[in-house]
Tab-separated table of C-alpha atoms and ligand atoms in Angstrom:
chain	number	residue	atom	x	y	z
A	1	LYS	CA	116.812	63.886	71.715
A	2	ILE	CA	118.961	62.249	69.030
A	3	PRO	CA	122.506	61.986	70.417
A	4	THR	CA	125.550	63.097	68.435
A	5	GLU	CA	127.533	59.946	69.235
A	6	GLN	CA	126.574	56.281	69.250
A	7	TRP	CA	127.949	52.768	69.724
A	8	ALA	CA	128.932	50.821	66.617
A	9	GLN	CA	130.921	47.820	65.451
A	10	ILE	CA	133.297	49.171	62.868
A	11	ALA	CA	135.988	47.659	60.631
A	12	GLU	CA	138.793	49.987	59.542
A	13	LYS	CA	140.121	47.535	56.987
A	14	VAL	CA	139.198	44.354	55.139
A	15	GLY	CA	139.766	41.364	57.409
A	16	GLY	CA	139.100	43.422	60.527
A	17	PRO	CA	139.542	43.466	63.441
A	18	LEU	CA	136.189	44.868	64.486
A	19	GLN	CA	136.262	47.731	66.953
A	20	TYR	CA	133.380	48.367	69.289
A	21	LYS	CA	133.474	52.093	69.786
A	22	LYS	CA	131.623	55.388	69.658
A	23	ILE	CA	131.216	57.083	66.284
A	24	PRO	CA	129.139	60.085	65.139
A	25	VAL	CA	125.419	59.577	64.500
A	26	PRO	CA	124.870	59.925	60.721
A	27	LYS	CA	122.529	62.546	59.222
A	28	PRO	CA	119.772	61.391	56.859
A	29	GLY	CA	119.881	62.769	53.292
A	30	PRO	CA	116.793	64.548	51.865
A	31	ALA	CA	115.030	61.306	50.859
A	32	ASP	CA	116.265	59.220	53.789
A	33	VAL	CA	115.134	58.333	57.257
A	34	LEU	CA	117.239	57.894	60.399
A	35	ILE	CA	116.388	54.668	62.218
A	36	ASN	CA	117.099	53.868	65.854
A	37	ILE	CA	118.081	50.212	65.443
A	38	LYS	CA	116.810	47.910	68.204
A	39	TYR	CA	117.911	44.526	66.853
A	40	SER	CA	120.010	43.336	63.931
A	41	GLY	CA	120.412	39.853	62.535
A	42	VAL	CA	123.873	38.648	61.524
A	43	CYS	CA	123.934	37.242	57.984
A	44	HIS	CA	126.828	35.292	56.486
A	45	THR	CA	127.026	38.134	53.958
A	46	ASP	CA	128.333	40.336	56.795
A	47	LEU	CA	131.218	37.900	57.268
A	48	HIS	CA	131.880	37.786	53.493
A	49	ALA	CA	132.018	41.621	53.586
A	50	LEU	CA	134.469	41.704	56.494
A	51	ASN	CA	136.681	39.094	54.827
A	52	GLY	CA	136.602	40.735	51.391
A	53	ASP	CA	135.355	37.481	49.833
A	54	TRP	CA	133.670	39.003	46.783
A	55	PRO	CA	134.816	40.913	43.671
A	56	LEU	CA	133.017	44.071	44.844
A	57	ASP	CA	134.746	46.647	47.046
A	58	VAL	CA	133.351	47.416	50.479
A	59	LYS	CA	133.166	50.912	51.923
A	60	LEU	CA	135.892	51.547	54.520
A	61	PRO	CA	135.715	52.086	57.391
A	62	LEU	CA	132.608	49.888	57.428
A	63	VAL	CA	129.689	49.403	59.782
A	64	GLY	CA	128.140	46.099	58.641
A	65	GLY	CA	124.643	44.705	59.082
A	66	HIS	CA	121.547	44.554	56.864
A	67	GLU	CA	118.868	42.877	58.976
A	68	GLY	CA	118.100	45.918	61.118
A	69	ALA	CA	114.772	46.391	62.879
A	70	GLY	CA	114.130	49.719	64.566
A	71	ILE	CA	112.118	52.894	64.884
A	72	VAL	CA	112.145	55.951	62.615
A	73	VAL	CA	113.473	58.944	64.601
A	74	ALA	CA	114.142	61.528	61.864
A	75	ARG	CA	113.229	62.141	58.212
A	76	GLY	CA	114.885	64.072	55.411
A	77	GLU	CA	113.025	67.124	54.121
A	78	LEU	CA	111.784	65.342	50.973
A	79	VAL	CA	110.172	62.494	52.888
A	80	THR	CA	106.498	63.317	52.874
A	81	ASP	CA	105.159	59.804	52.357
A	82	ASP	CA	102.865	58.002	54.721
A	83	ILE	CA	105.431	55.236	54.935
A	84	ALA	CA	108.238	55.590	57.426
A	85	LYS	CA	106.665	58.129	59.744
A	86	ILE	CA	108.412	59.141	62.952
A	87	GLY	CA	107.829	56.456	65.572
A	88	GLU	CA	107.060	53.736	63.017
A	89	ALA	CA	108.802	50.359	63.096
A	90	VAL	CA	110.786	49.731	59.910
A	91	GLY	CA	113.403	47.339	58.612
A	92	VAL	CA	116.764	48.086	57.030
A	93	LYS	CA	117.435	45.596	54.236
A	94	TRP	CA	120.449	44.791	52.059
A	95	LEU	CA	118.990	47.148	49.477
A	96	ASN	CA	119.421	50.448	51.293
A	97	ASP	CA	118.509	52.509	48.232
A	98	SER	CA	118.125	52.324	44.450
A	99	CYS	CA	117.470	54.964	41.790
A	100	LEU	CA	113.853	53.879	41.097
A	101	SER	CA	114.066	55.236	37.543
A	102	CYS	CA	116.399	52.902	35.597
A	103	THR	CA	115.075	50.110	33.414
A	104	PHE	CA	115.475	47.582	36.246
A	105	CYS	CA	113.857	49.697	38.950
A	106	GLN	CA	110.975	50.492	36.586
A	107	GLN	CA	110.305	46.762	36.326
A	108	ALA	CA	110.528	46.197	40.073
A	109	ASP	CA	113.957	44.602	39.764
A	110	GLU	CA	115.449	47.098	42.205
A	111	PRO	CA	118.212	44.696	43.295
A	112	LEU	CA	119.626	44.925	39.751
A	113	CYS	CA	119.855	48.743	39.834
A	114	LEU	CA	123.395	49.835	38.956
A	115	LYS	CA	123.131	52.672	41.478
A	116	ALA	CA	121.873	50.455	44.302
A	117	LYS	CA	123.322	51.165	47.735
A	118	LEU	CA	123.938	48.115	49.889
A	119	SER	CA	123.503	48.276	53.666
A	120	GLY	CA	126.593	47.175	55.549
A	121	TYR	CA	128.610	46.995	52.335
A	122	THR	CA	128.637	50.193	50.247
A	123	VAL	CA	126.921	52.250	52.977
A	124	ASP	CA	126.963	51.785	56.760
A	125	GLY	CA	124.459	49.254	58.039
A	126	SER	CA	122.666	48.088	61.161
A	127	PHE	CA	125.530	47.207	63.523
A	128	GLN	CA	125.097	50.652	65.095
A	129	GLN	CA	122.465	52.452	67.132
A	130	PHE	CA	121.392	54.857	64.375
A	131	CYS	CA	121.309	53.904	60.698
A	132	VAL	CA	120.336	55.803	57.545
A	133	ALA	CA	118.218	54.247	54.775
A	134	SER	CA	116.115	55.485	51.881
A	135	ALA	CA	112.538	56.130	53.027
A	136	ARG	CA	111.244	54.403	49.909
A	137	HIS	CA	113.232	51.239	50.533
A	138	VAL	CA	112.759	50.470	54.213
A	139	SER	CA	110.320	47.658	54.981
A	140	HIS	CA	107.232	48.482	56.968
A	141	ILE	CA	107.094	46.214	60.033
A	142	PRO	CA	103.470	45.357	60.862
A	143	GLU	CA	102.128	46.360	64.254
A	144	GLY	CA	102.676	43.878	67.059
A	145	VAL	CA	105.554	42.087	65.351
A	146	PRO	CA	108.530	41.609	67.723
A	147	LEU	CA	111.599	43.474	66.473
A	148	ASP	CA	114.068	40.759	67.536
A	149	GLU	CA	112.361	37.867	65.762
A	150	ILE	CA	111.558	39.847	62.607
A	151	ALA	CA	115.164	40.994	62.091
A	152	PRO	CA	116.325	37.809	60.274
A	153	VAL	CA	113.321	38.012	57.956
A	154	LEU	CA	114.694	41.294	56.557
A	155	CYS	CA	117.414	39.512	54.611
A	156	ALA	CA	117.222	35.740	55.141
A	157	GLY	CA	113.426	35.642	54.979
A	158	ILE	CA	112.989	37.913	51.982
A	159	THR	CA	115.777	36.168	50.075
A	160	VAL	CA	114.500	32.624	50.504
A	161	TYR	CA	110.885	33.662	49.921
A	162	LYS	CA	111.942	35.235	46.622
A	163	GLY	CA	114.107	32.206	45.796
A	164	LEU	CA	111.194	29.845	46.338
A	165	LYS	CA	109.009	31.966	44.047
A	166	GLU	CA	111.749	32.005	41.402
A	167	SER	CA	111.976	28.200	41.624
A	168	GLY	CA	108.470	27.831	40.247
A	169	ALA	CA	107.814	24.993	42.714
A	170	ARG	CA	104.111	24.499	43.335
A	171	PRO	CA	102.188	23.398	46.408
A	172	GLY	CA	102.585	19.667	46.939
A	173	GLN	CA	105.970	19.527	45.213
A	174	THR	CA	109.342	18.977	46.862
A	175	VAL	CA	112.236	21.379	47.331
A	176	ALA	CA	115.690	20.440	48.618
A	177	ILE	CA	117.277	23.082	50.846
A	178	VAL	CA	121.070	22.881	50.790
A	179	GLY	CA	122.529	24.624	53.844
A	180	ALA	CA	119.246	24.038	55.677
A	181	GLY	CA	120.698	24.448	59.179
A	182	GLY	CA	121.935	28.000	58.617
A	183	GLY	CA	120.050	31.290	58.742
A	184	LEU	CA	118.690	31.286	55.213
A	185	GLY	CA	118.148	27.530	55.240
A	186	ALA	CA	116.078	27.490	58.416
A	187	LEU	CA	113.773	30.192	57.084
A	188	ALA	CA	113.633	28.536	53.658
A	189	GLN	CA	112.084	25.477	55.303
A	190	GLN	CA	109.523	27.661	57.087
A	191	TYR	CA	108.529	29.569	53.944
A	192	ALA	CA	108.449	26.356	51.887
A	193	LYS	CA	106.167	24.744	54.440
A	194	ALA	CA	103.896	27.797	54.450
A	195	MET	CA	103.767	27.582	50.648
A	196	GLY	CA	102.648	23.944	50.816
A	197	LEU	CA	105.928	22.381	49.721
A	198	HIS	CA	107.682	19.293	51.044
A	199	THR	CA	111.290	19.916	52.065
A	200	ILE	CA	114.447	17.834	52.075
A	201	ALA	CA	116.991	19.407	54.416
A	202	ILE	CA	120.703	19.020	53.673
A	203	ASP	CA	123.367	20.124	56.159
A	204	THR	CA	125.532	18.505	58.829
A	205	GLY	CA	125.559	17.756	62.570
A	206	ASP	CA	122.994	16.832	65.209
A	207	ASP	CA	122.137	20.430	66.191
A	208	LYS	CA	121.213	21.288	62.624
A	209	LYS	CA	119.368	17.988	62.156
A	210	LYS	CA	117.246	18.781	65.211
A	211	LEU	CA	116.626	22.328	63.997
A	212	CYS	CA	115.551	21.113	60.553
A	213	GLU	CA	113.065	18.704	62.114
A	214	GLU	CA	111.648	21.607	64.112
A	215	MET	CA	111.458	23.660	60.914
A	216	GLY	CA	109.221	20.995	59.368
A	217	SER	CA	111.548	18.824	57.278
A	218	LYS	CA	110.808	15.119	57.467
A	219	VAL	CA	114.067	14.222	55.721
A	220	PHE	CA	117.528	15.370	56.802
A	221	ILE	CA	120.586	14.359	54.814
A	222	ASP	CA	123.945	14.862	56.543
A	223	PHE	CA	126.310	15.831	53.718
A	224	ALA	CA	129.346	14.880	55.822
A	225	LYS	CA	128.022	11.363	56.432
A	226	SER	CA	126.433	10.618	53.055
A	227	SER	CA	128.645	8.570	50.743
A	228	ASP	CA	126.500	9.413	47.678
A	229	ILE	CA	124.588	12.649	48.072
A	230	ILE	CA	123.042	12.461	44.590
A	231	LYS	CA	121.601	9.017	45.249
A	232	ASP	CA	120.416	9.998	48.740
A	233	VAL	CA	118.626	13.172	47.603
A	234	LYS	CA	116.832	11.359	44.774
A	235	ALA	CA	115.902	8.510	47.114
A	236	ALA	CA	114.309	11.033	49.477
A	237	THR	CA	111.560	11.740	46.929
A	238	LYS	CA	108.588	9.384	46.604
A	239	ASP	CA	109.217	8.355	43.012
A	240	GLY	CA	112.997	8.551	43.234
A	241	LEU	CA	113.188	11.182	40.474
A	242	GLY	CA	114.542	13.964	42.676
A	243	PRO	CA	113.169	17.258	44.019
A	244	HIS	CA	111.300	19.717	41.787
A	245	ALA	CA	113.559	22.504	43.015
A	246	VAL	CA	116.843	22.905	44.851
A	247	LEU	CA	117.621	26.011	46.892
A	248	LEU	CA	121.387	26.430	47.264
A	249	VAL	CA	122.041	28.467	50.410
A	250	ALA	CA	125.294	26.808	51.501
A	251	VAL	CA	128.623	28.601	51.850
A	252	SER	CA	130.818	25.971	50.177
A	253	GLU	CA	131.305	25.327	46.476
A	254	LYS	CA	130.705	21.581	46.356
A	255	PRO	CA	126.884	21.559	46.393
A	256	PHE	CA	126.835	24.138	43.580
A	257	GLN	CA	128.493	21.465	41.480
A	258	GLN	CA	126.173	18.638	42.515
A	259	ALA	CA	122.634	20.024	42.482
A	260	ALA	CA	122.119	19.773	38.723
A	261	GLU	CA	122.654	16.030	39.045
A	262	TYR	CA	119.884	15.343	41.527
A	263	VAL	CA	117.264	17.914	40.550
A	264	ARG	CA	114.218	16.353	38.884
A	265	PRO	CA	113.745	16.513	35.095
A	266	ARG	CA	112.181	19.945	34.332
A	267	GLY	CA	113.304	21.001	37.806
A	268	THR	CA	115.016	24.225	38.831
A	269	VAL	CA	118.254	24.798	40.724
A	270	VAL	CA	118.114	28.161	42.506
A	271	VAL	CA	121.528	29.670	43.246
A	272	ILE	CA	121.489	31.926	46.325
A	273	GLY	CA	124.536	31.236	48.519
A	274	LEU	CA	127.672	33.192	47.672
A	275	PRO	CA	130.790	31.190	48.654
A	276	ALA	CA	134.004	33.017	47.754
A	277	LYS	CA	135.450	32.408	44.272
A	278	ALA	CA	132.967	29.624	43.556
A	279	TYR	CA	131.624	28.314	40.257
A	280	ILE	CA	128.389	26.529	39.381
A	281	ARG	CA	128.853	23.293	37.447
A	282	ALA	CA	126.363	21.134	35.565
A	283	PRO	CA	126.848	18.202	33.178
A	284	VAL	CA	125.708	19.362	29.719
A	285	PHE	CA	124.258	16.035	28.563
A	286	GLU	CA	122.122	15.336	31.630
A	287	SER	CA	121.065	18.992	31.898
A	288	VAL	CA	119.804	18.965	28.321
A	289	VAL	CA	118.011	15.647	28.339
A	290	LYS	CA	116.414	16.498	31.705
A	291	MET	CA	115.562	20.068	30.565
A	292	ILE	CA	116.676	21.489	33.898
A	293	ARG	CA	116.801	25.182	34.709
A	294	ILE	CA	119.523	26.971	36.658
A	295	GLN	CA	118.213	30.215	38.108
A	296	ALA	CA	120.084	32.660	40.322
A	297	SER	CA	118.178	34.764	42.843
A	298	TYR	CA	119.279	37.950	44.592
A	299	VAL	CA	117.446	39.276	47.681
A	300	GLY	CA	114.002	40.634	46.695
A	301	ASN	CA	112.227	43.780	45.592
A	302	ARG	CA	110.145	45.951	47.919
A	303	GLN	CA	106.987	43.965	47.252
A	304	ASP	CA	108.755	40.649	47.995
A	305	GLY	CA	109.827	42.261	51.247
A	306	GLU	CA	106.315	43.283	52.231
A	307	GLU	CA	105.019	39.803	51.366
A	308	ALA	CA	107.756	38.013	53.322
A	309	LEU	CA	106.963	40.168	56.362
A	310	ASP	CA	103.258	39.523	55.917
A	311	PHE	CA	103.864	35.739	56.042
A	312	PHE	CA	105.486	36.350	59.418
A	313	ALA	CA	102.723	38.656	60.650
A	314	ARG	CA	100.168	35.962	59.807
A	315	GLY	CA	101.964	33.560	62.153
A	316	LEU	CA	103.232	31.276	59.392
A	317	ILE	CA	106.960	31.729	60.072
A	318	LYS	CA	108.921	30.777	63.174
A	319	VAL	CA	112.428	32.239	63.300
A	320	PRO	CA	114.977	30.169	65.250
A	321	PHE	CA	117.328	32.728	66.802
A	322	LYS	CA	119.576	33.481	69.758
A	323	THR	CA	120.189	37.002	71.042
A	324	VAL	CA	123.521	38.483	72.149
A	325	ASP	CA	124.712	42.068	72.634
A	326	LEU	CA	126.137	44.176	69.803
A	327	LYS	CA	129.522	44.092	71.524
A	328	ASP	CA	129.632	40.288	71.076
A	329	LEU	CA	129.542	40.399	67.260
A	330	PRO	CA	133.134	39.043	66.951
A	331	LYS	CA	132.059	35.898	68.837
A	332	VAL	CA	129.148	35.430	66.435
A	333	PHE	CA	131.508	35.730	63.454
A	334	ASP	CA	133.820	33.127	65.032
A	335	LEU	CA	130.965	30.651	65.400
A	336	MET	CA	129.770	31.418	61.881
A	337	HIS	CA	133.237	30.870	60.463
A	338	GLN	CA	133.326	27.461	62.158
A	339	GLY	CA	129.895	26.587	60.721
A	340	GLN	CA	128.507	26.202	64.229
A	341	ILE	CA	125.407	28.378	64.073
A	342	ALA	CA	122.093	26.539	63.817
A	343	GLY	CA	119.600	29.217	62.729
A	344	ARG	CA	120.431	32.885	63.269
A	345	TYR	CA	122.093	35.184	65.797
A	346	VAL	CA	120.369	38.490	66.490
A	347	LEU	CA	122.243	41.376	68.103
A	348	LYS	CA	120.562	43.484	70.759
A	349	ILE	CA	121.578	47.059	70.000
A	350	PRO	CA	122.052	49.091	73.205
A	351	ASP	CA	119.388	51.700	74.020
B	1	8ID	O1	120.455	37.437	47.696
B	1	8ID	C1	121.190	36.494	47.907
B	1	8ID	N1	121.516	35.654	46.935
B	1	8ID	C2	121.697	36.273	49.295
B	1	8ID	C3	121.095	36.932	50.371
B	1	8ID	C4	121.551	36.669	51.654
B	1	8ID	C5	122.601	35.790	51.857
B	1	8ID	C6	122.760	35.415	49.529
B	1	8ID	N2	123.196	35.200	50.783
B	1	8ID	C7	124.290	34.247	50.958
B	1	8ID	C8	125.285	34.563	52.052
B	1	8ID	O2	126.209	35.551	51.631
B	1	8ID	C9	125.918	33.208	52.242
B	1	8ID	O3	126.882	32.949	51.228
B	1	8ID	O4	123.736	32.999	51.351
B	1	8ID	C10	124.733	32.251	52.033
B	1	8ID	C11	124.141	31.665	53.295
B	1	8ID	O5	123.956	32.658	54.265
B	1	8ID	P1	123.552	32.268	55.773
B	1	8ID	O6	122.353	31.429	55.783
B	1	8ID	O7	123.559	33.528	56.554
B	1	8ID	O8	124.836	31.361	56.195
B	1	8ID	P2	124.976	30.333	57.419
B	1	8ID	O9	123.993	30.639	58.489
B	1	8ID	O10	126.413	30.292	57.758
B	1	8ID	O11	124.539	28.925	56.784
B	1	8ID	C12	125.271	28.237	55.822
B	1	8ID	C13	125.005	26.758	55.989
B	1	8ID	O12	125.575	26.038	54.895
B	1	8ID	C14	125.965	24.769	55.393
B	1	8ID	C15	126.591	25.113	56.729
B	1	8ID	O13	126.709	23.961	57.572
B	1	8ID	C16	125.629	26.169	57.262
B	1	8ID	O14	124.608	25.599	58.084
B	1	8ID	N3	126.786	24.046	54.415
B	1	8ID	C17	128.070	24.200	54.034
B	1	8ID	I1	129.321	25.587	54.651
B	1	8ID	N4	128.451	23.299	53.118
B	1	8ID	C18	127.358	22.561	52.878
B	1	8ID	C19	127.104	21.466	52.010
B	1	8ID	N5	128.057	20.933	51.243
B	1	8ID	C20	126.296	23.029	53.681
B	1	8ID	N6	125.081	22.480	53.627
B	1	8ID	C21	124.895	21.446	52.780
B	1	8ID	N7	125.867	20.939	51.989
B	2	ZN	ZN1	121.971	38.888	54.274
């Protein structure tokens, strides 16, 4: 029943081009499952991977993708767990596998595992019909949840949910979302709202402004139109002291060098976006006398994943997405490169 060949988007070298072609169906290792991918979100990380933006080598040739929702069709001989049974809906995340026995894994910091395997980066990901992932790392997709809409939750959702928790922001407080019109940003507003937070959305253009209003932000600041972003962000809070937390999910360096100046005293700047060759910058004097915190956040552990999916299953999260076919991935990357995607694109993987 499982074919020997399948359709995939594959890059032979860094920078591409992508080739849409048939490749062999992979075999799951002893502790893995084989997943028939139905839908996959396209994260900006996939474009960073293709472009070789980061100081970490990608596997080549590479099948990208790490927001894959599908059905388990085969299991390795060591998979005896109740999770990831044949026929079950599961999600392939960025964290494809980790050792589960190092000091980080033992403390549920699986993303920090030095042996972690990364979907669509160090191992082939979800831009193919059949994908391999560790049975212990796939997310369990609750019954009745649509596989297209849940796909973006598997990276964007989990990551911003974790980032909001790391920020320490409490219900009733305010968080600024920088890059609010993109995939992570849109979901960050939804999770923040569900957690009882006010949001200030920062991005550019009318499409993204409209999206952010739909996502529940009462304030939208257009970074391309603002002549003083620091003043404008502070002014968007009731007492003018700035937001309690800032979630940086943009793909340009500038906001990573501004956030420390508008975050509230005792507030937290959460670094999530990964623009190429970028540095974070903060003025020492103001940082000290405001006692601010700069906290980086990297995807989430398995429990964060289950919780992020549960928020969705409870009807608290609306995912703004458009669907195109797997073969159209290059068009999605073009739009992404131009900064023209409001929300997320989800690929329909052929049956
Ligand atoms: O675990 C992690 N830390 C993690 C997980 C997943 C993704 C990190 N990421 C990283 C991605 O690799 C990428 O660098 O988060 C970043 C955002 O991913 P995305 O949401 O998938 O990207 P997008 O949909 O292209 O959205 C980016 C938005 O940033 C805006 C753009 O207009 C776009 O809407 N933006 C830019 I570029 N410059 C901005 C600025 N100065 C800005 N928004 C506000 N101010
Ligand atoms: Zn991602």
